[in-house]
C-alpha positions as CSV (number, residue, x, y, z in Angstrom):
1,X,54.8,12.6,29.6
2,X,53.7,12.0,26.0
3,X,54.4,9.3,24.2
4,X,57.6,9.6,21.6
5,X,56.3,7.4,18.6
6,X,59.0,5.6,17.8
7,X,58.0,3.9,20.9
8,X,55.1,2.5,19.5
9,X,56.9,0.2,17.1
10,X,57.8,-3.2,18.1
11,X,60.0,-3.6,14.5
12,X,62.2,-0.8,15.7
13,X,62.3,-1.9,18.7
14,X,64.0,-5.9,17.8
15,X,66.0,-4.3,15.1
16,X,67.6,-1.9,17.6
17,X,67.8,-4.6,20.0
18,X,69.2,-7.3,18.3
19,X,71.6,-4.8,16.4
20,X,73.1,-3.1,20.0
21,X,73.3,-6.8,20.7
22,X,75.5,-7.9,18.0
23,X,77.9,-4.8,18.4
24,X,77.8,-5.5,21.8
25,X,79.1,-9.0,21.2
26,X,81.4,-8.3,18.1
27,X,83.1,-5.4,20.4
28,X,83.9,-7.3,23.7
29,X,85.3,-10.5,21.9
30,X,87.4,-8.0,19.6
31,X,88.4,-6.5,23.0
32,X,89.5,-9.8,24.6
33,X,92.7,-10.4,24.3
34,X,93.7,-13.6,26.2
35,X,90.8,-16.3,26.3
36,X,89.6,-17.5,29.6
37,X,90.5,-21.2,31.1
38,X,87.4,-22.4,30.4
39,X,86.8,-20.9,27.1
40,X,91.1,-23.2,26.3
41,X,89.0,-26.2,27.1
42,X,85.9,-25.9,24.9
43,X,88.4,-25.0,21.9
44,X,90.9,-27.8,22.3
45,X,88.1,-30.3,22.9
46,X,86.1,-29.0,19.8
47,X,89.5,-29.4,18.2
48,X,89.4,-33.0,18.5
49,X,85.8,-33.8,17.7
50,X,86.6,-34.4,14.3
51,X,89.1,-37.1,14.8
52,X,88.4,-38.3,18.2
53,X,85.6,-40.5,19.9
54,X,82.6,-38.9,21.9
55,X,84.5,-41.0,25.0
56,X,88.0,-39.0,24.3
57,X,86.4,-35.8,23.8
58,X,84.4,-36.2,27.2
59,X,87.5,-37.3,28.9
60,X,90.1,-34.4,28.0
61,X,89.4,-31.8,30.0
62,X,86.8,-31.0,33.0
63,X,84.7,-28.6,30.9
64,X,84.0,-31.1,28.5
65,X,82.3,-33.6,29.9
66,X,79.6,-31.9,28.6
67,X,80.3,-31.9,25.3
68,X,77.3,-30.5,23.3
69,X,79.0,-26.8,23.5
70,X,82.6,-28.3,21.8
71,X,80.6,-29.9,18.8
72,X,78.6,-27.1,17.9
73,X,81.6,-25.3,18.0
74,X,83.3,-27.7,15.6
75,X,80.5,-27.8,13.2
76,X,80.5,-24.3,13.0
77,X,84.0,-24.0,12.1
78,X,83.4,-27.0,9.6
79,X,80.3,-25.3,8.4
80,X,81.6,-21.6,8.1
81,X,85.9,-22.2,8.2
82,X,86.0,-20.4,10.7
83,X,88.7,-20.4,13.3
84,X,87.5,-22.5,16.5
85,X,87.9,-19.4,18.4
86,X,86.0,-17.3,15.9
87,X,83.1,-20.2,15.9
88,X,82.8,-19.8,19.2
89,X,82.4,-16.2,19.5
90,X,79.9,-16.3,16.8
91,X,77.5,-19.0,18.8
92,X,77.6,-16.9,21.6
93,X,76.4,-13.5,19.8
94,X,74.0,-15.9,18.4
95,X,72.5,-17.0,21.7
96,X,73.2,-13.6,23.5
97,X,70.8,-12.4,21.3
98,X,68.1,-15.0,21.2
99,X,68.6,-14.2,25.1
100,X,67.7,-10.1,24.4
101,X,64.6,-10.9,22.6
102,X,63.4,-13.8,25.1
103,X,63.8,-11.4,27.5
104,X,61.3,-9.1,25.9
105,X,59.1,-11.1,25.2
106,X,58.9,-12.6,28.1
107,X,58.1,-8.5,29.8
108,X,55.5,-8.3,26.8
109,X,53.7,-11.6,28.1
110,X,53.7,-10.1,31.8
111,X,51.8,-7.1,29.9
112,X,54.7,-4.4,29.1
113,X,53.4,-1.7,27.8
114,X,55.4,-0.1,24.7
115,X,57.9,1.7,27.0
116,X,58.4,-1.2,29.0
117,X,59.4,-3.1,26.3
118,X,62.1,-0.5,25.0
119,X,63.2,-0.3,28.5
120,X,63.5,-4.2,29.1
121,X,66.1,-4.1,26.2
122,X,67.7,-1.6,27.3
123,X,68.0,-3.5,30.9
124,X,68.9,-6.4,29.7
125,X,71.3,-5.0,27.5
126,X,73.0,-3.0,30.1
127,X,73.7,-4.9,32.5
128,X,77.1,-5.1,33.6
129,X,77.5,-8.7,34.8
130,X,75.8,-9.8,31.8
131,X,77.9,-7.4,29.5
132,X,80.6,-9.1,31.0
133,X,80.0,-12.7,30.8
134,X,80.0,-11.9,26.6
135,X,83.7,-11.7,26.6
136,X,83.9,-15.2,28.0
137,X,83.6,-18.8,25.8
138,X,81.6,-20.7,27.8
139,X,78.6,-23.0,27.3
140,X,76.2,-20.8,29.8
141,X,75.5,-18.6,27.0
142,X,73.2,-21.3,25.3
143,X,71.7,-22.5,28.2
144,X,70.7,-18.7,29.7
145,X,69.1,-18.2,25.7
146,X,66.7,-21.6,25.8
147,X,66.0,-21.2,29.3
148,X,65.1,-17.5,28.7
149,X,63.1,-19.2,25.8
150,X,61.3,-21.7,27.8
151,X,60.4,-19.2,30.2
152,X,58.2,-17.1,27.6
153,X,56.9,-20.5,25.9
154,X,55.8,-21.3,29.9
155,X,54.1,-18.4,30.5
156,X,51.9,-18.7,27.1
157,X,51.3,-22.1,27.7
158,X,49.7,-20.8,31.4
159,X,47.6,-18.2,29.2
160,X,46.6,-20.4,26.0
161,X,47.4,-24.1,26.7
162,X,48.4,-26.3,24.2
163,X,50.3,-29.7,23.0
164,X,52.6,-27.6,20.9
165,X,53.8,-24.8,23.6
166,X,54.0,-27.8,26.0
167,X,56.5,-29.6,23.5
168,X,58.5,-26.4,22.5
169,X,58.7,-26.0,26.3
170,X,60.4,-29.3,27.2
171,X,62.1,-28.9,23.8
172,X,63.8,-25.4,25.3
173,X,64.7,-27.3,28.6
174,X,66.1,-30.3,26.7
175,X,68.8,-28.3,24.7
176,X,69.1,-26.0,27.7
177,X,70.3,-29.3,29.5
178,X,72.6,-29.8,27.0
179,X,74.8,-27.1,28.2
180,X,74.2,-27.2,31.7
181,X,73.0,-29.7,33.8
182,X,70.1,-27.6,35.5
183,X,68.3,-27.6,32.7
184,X,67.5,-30.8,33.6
185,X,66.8,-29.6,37.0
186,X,64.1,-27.4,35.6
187,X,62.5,-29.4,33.3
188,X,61.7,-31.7,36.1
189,X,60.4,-29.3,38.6
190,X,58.5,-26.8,36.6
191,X,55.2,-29.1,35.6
192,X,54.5,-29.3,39.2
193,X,53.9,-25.5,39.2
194,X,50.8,-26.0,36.9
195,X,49.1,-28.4,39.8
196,X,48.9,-24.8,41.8
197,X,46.9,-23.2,39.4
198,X,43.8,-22.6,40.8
199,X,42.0,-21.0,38.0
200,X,41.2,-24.2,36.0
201,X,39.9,-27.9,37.3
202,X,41.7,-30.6,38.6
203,X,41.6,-32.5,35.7
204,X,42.8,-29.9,33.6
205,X,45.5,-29.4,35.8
206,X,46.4,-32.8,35.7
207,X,46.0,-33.0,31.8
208,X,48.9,-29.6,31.9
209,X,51.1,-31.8,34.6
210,X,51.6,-34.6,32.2
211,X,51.4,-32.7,28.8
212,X,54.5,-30.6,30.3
213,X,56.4,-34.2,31.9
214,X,55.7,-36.0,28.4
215,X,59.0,-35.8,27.2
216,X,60.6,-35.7,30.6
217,X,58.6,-39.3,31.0
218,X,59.4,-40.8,27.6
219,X,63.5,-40.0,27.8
220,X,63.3,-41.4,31.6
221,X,61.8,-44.6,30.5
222,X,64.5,-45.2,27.3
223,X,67.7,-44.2,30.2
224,X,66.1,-46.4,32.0
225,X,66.1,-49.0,29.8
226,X,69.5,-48.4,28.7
227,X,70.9,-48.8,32.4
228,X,69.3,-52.1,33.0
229,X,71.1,-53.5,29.8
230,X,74.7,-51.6,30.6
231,X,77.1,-52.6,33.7
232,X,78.0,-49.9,36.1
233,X,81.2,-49.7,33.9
234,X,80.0,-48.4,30.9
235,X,77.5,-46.1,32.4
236,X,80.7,-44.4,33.9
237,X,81.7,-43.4,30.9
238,X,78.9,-41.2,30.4
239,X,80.9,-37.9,31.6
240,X,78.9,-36.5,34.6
241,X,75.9,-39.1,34.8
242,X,77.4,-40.6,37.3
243,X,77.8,-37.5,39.0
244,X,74.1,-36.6,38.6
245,X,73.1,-40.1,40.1
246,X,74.9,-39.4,42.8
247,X,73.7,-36.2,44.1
248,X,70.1,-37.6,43.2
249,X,71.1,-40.2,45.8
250,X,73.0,-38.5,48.4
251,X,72.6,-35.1,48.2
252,X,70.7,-34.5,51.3
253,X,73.5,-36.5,53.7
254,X,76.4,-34.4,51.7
255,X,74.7,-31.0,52.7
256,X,74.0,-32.7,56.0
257,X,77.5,-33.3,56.5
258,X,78.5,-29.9,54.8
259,X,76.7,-28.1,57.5
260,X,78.4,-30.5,60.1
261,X,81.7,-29.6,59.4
262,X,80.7,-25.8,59.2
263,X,79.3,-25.7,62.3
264,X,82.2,-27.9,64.3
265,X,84.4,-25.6,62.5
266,X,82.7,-22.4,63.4
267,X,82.2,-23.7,67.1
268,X,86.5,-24.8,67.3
269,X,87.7,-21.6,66.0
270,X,85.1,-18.5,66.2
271,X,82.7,-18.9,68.7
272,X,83.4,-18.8,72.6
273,X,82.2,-22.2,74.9
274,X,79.5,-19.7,75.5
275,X,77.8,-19.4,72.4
276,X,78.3,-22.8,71.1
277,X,74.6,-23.5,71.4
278,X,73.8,-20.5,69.0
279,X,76.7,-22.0,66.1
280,X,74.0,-23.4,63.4
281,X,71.7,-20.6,63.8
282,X,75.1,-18.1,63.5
283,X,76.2,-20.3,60.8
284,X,72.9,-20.3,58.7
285,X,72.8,-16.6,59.2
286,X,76.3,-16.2,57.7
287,X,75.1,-18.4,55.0
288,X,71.6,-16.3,53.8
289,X,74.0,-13.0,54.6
290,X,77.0,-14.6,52.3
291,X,73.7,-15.9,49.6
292,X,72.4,-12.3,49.2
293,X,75.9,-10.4,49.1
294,X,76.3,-12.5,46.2
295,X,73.0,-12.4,44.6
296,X,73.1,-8.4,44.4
297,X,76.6,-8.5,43.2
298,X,75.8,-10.5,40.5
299,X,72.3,-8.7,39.6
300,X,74.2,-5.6,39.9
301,X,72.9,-3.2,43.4
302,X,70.8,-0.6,41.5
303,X,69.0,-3.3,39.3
304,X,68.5,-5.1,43.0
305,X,67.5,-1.4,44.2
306,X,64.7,-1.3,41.8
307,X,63.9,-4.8,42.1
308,X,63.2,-4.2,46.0
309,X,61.1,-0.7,45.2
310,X,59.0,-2.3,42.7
311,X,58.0,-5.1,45.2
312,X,57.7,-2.9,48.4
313,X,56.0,-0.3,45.7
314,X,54.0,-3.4,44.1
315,X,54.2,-1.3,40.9
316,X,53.2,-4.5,38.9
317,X,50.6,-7.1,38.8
318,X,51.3,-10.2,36.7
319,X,48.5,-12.0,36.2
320,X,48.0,-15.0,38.1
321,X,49.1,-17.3,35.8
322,X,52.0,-15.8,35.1
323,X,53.6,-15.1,38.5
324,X,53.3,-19.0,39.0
325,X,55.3,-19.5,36.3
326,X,57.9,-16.8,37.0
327,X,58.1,-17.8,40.6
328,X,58.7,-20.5,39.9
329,X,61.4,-20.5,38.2
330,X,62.9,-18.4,41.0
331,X,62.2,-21.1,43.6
332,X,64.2,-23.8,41.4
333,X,67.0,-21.8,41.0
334,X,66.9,-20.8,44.5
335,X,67.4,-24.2,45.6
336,X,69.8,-24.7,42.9
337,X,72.0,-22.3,44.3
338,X,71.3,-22.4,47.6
339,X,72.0,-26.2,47.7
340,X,75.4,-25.6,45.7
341,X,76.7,-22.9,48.2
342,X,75.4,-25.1,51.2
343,X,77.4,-28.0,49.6
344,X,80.7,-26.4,48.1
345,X,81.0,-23.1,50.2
346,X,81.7,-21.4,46.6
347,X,79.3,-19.5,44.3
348,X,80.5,-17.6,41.4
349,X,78.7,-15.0,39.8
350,X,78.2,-16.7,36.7
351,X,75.9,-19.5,38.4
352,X,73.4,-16.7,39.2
353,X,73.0,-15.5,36.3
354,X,69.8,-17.5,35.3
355,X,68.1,-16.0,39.3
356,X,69.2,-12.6,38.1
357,X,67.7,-12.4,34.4
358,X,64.2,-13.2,36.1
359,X,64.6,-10.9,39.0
360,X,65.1,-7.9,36.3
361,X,61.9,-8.7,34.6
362,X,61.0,-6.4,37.9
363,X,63.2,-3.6,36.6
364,X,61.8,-2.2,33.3
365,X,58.8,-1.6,34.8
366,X,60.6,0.1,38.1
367,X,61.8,2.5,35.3
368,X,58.3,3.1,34.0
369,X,56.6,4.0,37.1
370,X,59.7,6.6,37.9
371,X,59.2,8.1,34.6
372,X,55.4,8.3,34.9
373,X,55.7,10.1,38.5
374,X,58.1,12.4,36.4
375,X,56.4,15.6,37.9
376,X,57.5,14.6,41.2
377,X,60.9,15.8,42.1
378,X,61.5,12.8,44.0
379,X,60.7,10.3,41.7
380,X,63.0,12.3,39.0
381,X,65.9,12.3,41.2
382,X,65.2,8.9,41.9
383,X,65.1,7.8,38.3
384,X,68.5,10.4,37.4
385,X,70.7,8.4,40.3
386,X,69.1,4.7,38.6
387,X,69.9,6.2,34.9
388,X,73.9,7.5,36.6
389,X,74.5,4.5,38.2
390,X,73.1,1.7,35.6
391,X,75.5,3.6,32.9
392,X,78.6,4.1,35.5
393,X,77.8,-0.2,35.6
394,X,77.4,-0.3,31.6
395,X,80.5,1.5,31.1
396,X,83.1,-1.0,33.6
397,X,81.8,-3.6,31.3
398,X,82.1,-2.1,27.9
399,X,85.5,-0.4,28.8
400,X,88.3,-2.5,30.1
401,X,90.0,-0.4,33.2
402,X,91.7,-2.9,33.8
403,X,95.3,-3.8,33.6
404,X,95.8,-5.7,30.2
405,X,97.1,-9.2,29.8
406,X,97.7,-9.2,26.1
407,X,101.7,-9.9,27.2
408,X,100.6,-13.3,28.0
409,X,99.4,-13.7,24.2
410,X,102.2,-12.1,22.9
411,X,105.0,-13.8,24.9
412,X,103.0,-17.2,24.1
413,X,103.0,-16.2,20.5
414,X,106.7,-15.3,20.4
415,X,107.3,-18.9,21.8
416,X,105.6,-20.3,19.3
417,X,107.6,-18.6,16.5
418,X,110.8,-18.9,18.3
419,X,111.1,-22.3,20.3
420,X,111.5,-25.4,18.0
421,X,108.7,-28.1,18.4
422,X,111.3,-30.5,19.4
423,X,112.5,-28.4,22.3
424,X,111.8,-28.7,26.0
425,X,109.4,-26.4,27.3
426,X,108.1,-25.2,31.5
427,X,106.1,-22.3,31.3
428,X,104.2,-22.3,35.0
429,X,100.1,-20.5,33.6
430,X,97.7,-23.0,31.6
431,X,97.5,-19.4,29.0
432,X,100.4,-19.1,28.1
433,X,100.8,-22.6,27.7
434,X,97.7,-22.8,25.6
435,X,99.3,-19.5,23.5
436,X,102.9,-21.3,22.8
437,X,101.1,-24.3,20.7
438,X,103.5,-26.2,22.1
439,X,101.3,-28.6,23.8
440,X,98.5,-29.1,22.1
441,X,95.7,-31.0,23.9
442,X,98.9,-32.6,25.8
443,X,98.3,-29.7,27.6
444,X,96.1,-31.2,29.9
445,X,98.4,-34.0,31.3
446,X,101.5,-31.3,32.5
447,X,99.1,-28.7,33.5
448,X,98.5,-30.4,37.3
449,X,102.7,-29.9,37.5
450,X,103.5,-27.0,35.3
451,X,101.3,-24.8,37.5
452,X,103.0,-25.9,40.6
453,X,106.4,-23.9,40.0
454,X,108.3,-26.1,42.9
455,X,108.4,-28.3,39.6
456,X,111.6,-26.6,39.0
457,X,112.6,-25.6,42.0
458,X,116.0,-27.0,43.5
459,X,118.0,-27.0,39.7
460,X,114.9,-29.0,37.9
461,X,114.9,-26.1,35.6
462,X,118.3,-27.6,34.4
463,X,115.8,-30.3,32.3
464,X,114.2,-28.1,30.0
465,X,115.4,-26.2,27.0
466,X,113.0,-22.8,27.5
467,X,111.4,-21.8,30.6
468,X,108.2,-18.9,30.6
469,X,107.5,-17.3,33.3
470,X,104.7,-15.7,34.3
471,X,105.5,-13.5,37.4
472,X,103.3,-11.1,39.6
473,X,104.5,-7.2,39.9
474,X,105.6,-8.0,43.7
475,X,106.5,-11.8,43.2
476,X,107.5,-13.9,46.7
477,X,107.5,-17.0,47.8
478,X,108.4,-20.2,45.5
479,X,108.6,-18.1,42.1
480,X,110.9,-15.3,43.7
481,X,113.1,-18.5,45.2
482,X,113.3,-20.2,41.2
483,X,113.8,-16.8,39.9
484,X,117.1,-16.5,42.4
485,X,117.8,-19.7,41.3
486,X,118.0,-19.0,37.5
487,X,120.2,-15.8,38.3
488,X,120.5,-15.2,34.9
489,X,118.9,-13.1,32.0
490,X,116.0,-13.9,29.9
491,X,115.8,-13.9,26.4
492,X,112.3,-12.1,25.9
493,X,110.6,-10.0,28.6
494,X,106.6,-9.3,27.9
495,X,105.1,-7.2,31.0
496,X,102.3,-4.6,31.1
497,X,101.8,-1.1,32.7
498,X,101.5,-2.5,36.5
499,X,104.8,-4.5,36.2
500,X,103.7,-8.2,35.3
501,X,105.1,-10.1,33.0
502,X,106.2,-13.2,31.2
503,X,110.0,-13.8,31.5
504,X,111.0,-16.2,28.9
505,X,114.9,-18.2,29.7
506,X,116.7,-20.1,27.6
507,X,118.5,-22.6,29.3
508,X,122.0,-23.2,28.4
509,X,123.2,-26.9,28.8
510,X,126.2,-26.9,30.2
């Protein structure tokens, strides 16, 4: 096919890019209308920055013990006036598109061609899991932009070395670590990668190993310092240091016992006396099976599709250099990931993320090499189902099919208008208790009872002035017992097409 030459322009391409990035962003956090769990924490605890200490803000809720995302939010909304919630949908435009055009850059280093480059944007752009994750305020968006980052400033410091890469390198990792701790994880792992490149001398392997660990060496020598001259005390307060240390330390014996468990458990309840012998290799099997469910989930199954064909296919050929560095960055978050489901039997989506944006760097060029073989019946239908099913996938993420839970906002709202400060209030869902104001960062010390609704049960509803409910279109169990219990009629009803709702009482005192 001949070459459209529009294609041939790189400015067109980042201006069309980072523009279908921003509407992208600007459209889904319009669309949202009731912010995620997470996303209450990071605003309350960016609420107190200003008039709190570090220690408080680290302490107040479970998200922000890593507090770098909750400042920048605050400064932003200093800096700009912004609401907090408005600062921190702007940040994560901002690094959902330094994310984009990382991303492309990083398929330009591997030797994209023009087309290749428009059709990494459009990959990366498209992809429904990471279409989705825009909608949400969490602190993943910065780390997946300066990791993306430090993977293109990697793979040019394999081609051209120098001090300066090796430094904006560590640089990326550092602030990456400042949103999630496997940054960390990353910046200590990666250097060893350059001891496998054979091209070049030992020595100037060596001379890469330490120019890449310099930074890494330097801040482990001043924390080092710093714990000799604290008590275990105050080096608890350090939010999750501790819990870093700890894995550091006994990591290995907590996956041992993990597996332990798993297996006694598997061999009590599943397996027969006669193939208890086979329980770890069964149980390991369930685990890889469980590992790569999740993995193509996540990636999305046509992008994994097309990742498969172009390695059974071997339609590209990094150069040497290069797949060191992209492989590994797949083998450290393979055993980040791994080790996490091994250990906690859980593994959301949104923790592969950082394994899935490397494993499309396969899928632009997948594209390509269909649309080259574009004579070929085959290949065209082939390339037609990948073009149906990637937009079928673009759409569930642009478009909300969903049921919508704007009634939680509004009934939270109408709380806020209608119930005095001064009054008593149960509402049994951390949003709408986050929507009523009523709590402010308070919040977090009722939430462990409020969202256990046999807190009212048995005539403690009698204590409080307003009680919210939130209740399921077939409700049973506890909520449909307190319900029977309140027998009467509530003030305000907020529900949406399916048939939940918030039920709002106000409770006479009799």
């Amino acid at each position: 096919m001949r070459k459209a030459a529009w294609l041939e322009n790189d400015n067109l391409l980042y201006v069309f890019a980072l523009t279908a990035s921003l509407i992208l962003s600007f459209w889904l956090s319009y669309r949202e209308t009731v912010i995620n769990p997470d996303g209450i924490c990071y605003l309350l605890s960016a609420q107190t920055v200003g008039t709190a200490s570090l220690k408080e803000v680290i302490h107040l809720c479970p998200q922000s013990q890593w507090p770098f995302y909750s400042v920048l939010i605050y400064a932003v909304s200093q800096a700009s006036h912004f609401s907090y919630t408005a600062s921190a949908y702007f940040l994560n435009a901002l690094f959902s598109l330094l994310s984009v055009t990382a991303f492309i850059l990083i398929v330009k280093e591997l030797g994209g061609s023009k087309r290749v480059l428009w059709l990494s944007a459009l990959v990366i752009l498209l992809n429904h899991e990471f279409i989705s994750m825009r909608e949400y305020i969490i602190r993943d968006h910065g780390f997946w932009a300066f990791y993306l980052a430090s993977l293109y400033l990697l793979l040019r410091y394999f081609r051209e070395p120098g001090l300066n890469l090796a430094l904006a390198w560590s640089a990326c990792l550092l602030i990456a670590t400042l949103f999630r701790i496997e940054g960390a994880v990353f910046l200590l792992s990666l250097p060893f990668v350059s001891l496998l490149d054979f091209r070049v001398s030992f020595r100037q392997r060596l001379k890469a190993f330490f120019s890449l660990n310099t930074p890494a060496i330097v801040i482990c020598m001043m924390m080092a310092v710093w714990l000799l001259s604290h008590h275990q005390q105050s080096m608890n307060q350090l939010g999750r240091i501790s819990e870093i240390i700890n894995q550091l330390q006994n990591g290995f014996f907590m996956l041992a016992d993990r597996y332990q468990s798993s297996r006694d458990a598997l061999v009590q309840h599943v397996l027969t006396s006669d193939s208890e012998s086979d329980a770890g290799a069964v149980l390991l099997f369930v685990w890889l099976a469980w590992y790569l469910l999740n993995v193509m989930a996540a990636l999305s199954w046509i992008y994994g599709i097309l990742v498969i064909y172009a390695w059974v296919r071997k339609i590209c050929r990094f150069p040497a250099n290069a797949s060191l560095v992209v492989f590994g960055y797949l083998a450290v978050n393979l055993v980040i990931t791994l080790s996490f489901l091994a250990e906690h039997l859980f593994l959301s989506k949104r923790y592969l993320i950082a394994l899935t944006l490397v494993l499309m760097l396969w899928v632009p060029f997948a594209l390509d090499y269909l649309i080259r073989q574009w004579t070929s019946v085959r290949h065209r239908l082939a390339l037609f189902i990948a073009v149906f099913f990637i937009f079928i996938g673009t759409l569930g993420g642009i478009v909300d099919f969903g049921y919508s839970k704007s009634y939680i906002h509004e009934a939270g709202d109408w709380i806020a208008e209608n119930v005095p400060a001064s009054a008593s209030l149960y509402a049994n869902d951390f949003q709408l208790l986050y929507y009523t104001q009523h709590f402010g960062t308070g919040i977090f010390k009722v939430l462990p009872a409020y969202i256990n609704i046999r807190t009212i049960a048995h005539g403690q509803w009698k204590q409080y002035d307003y009680v919210a409910l939130r209740i399921g279109r077939n409700e049973e169990g506890d909520t449909a017992a307190v319900l029977s219990e309140l027998g009467m009629k509530p003030v305000q009803v907020f529900g949406n097409k399916r048939g939940d709702k918030v039920a709002i009482y106000k409770i006479e005192k009799g």
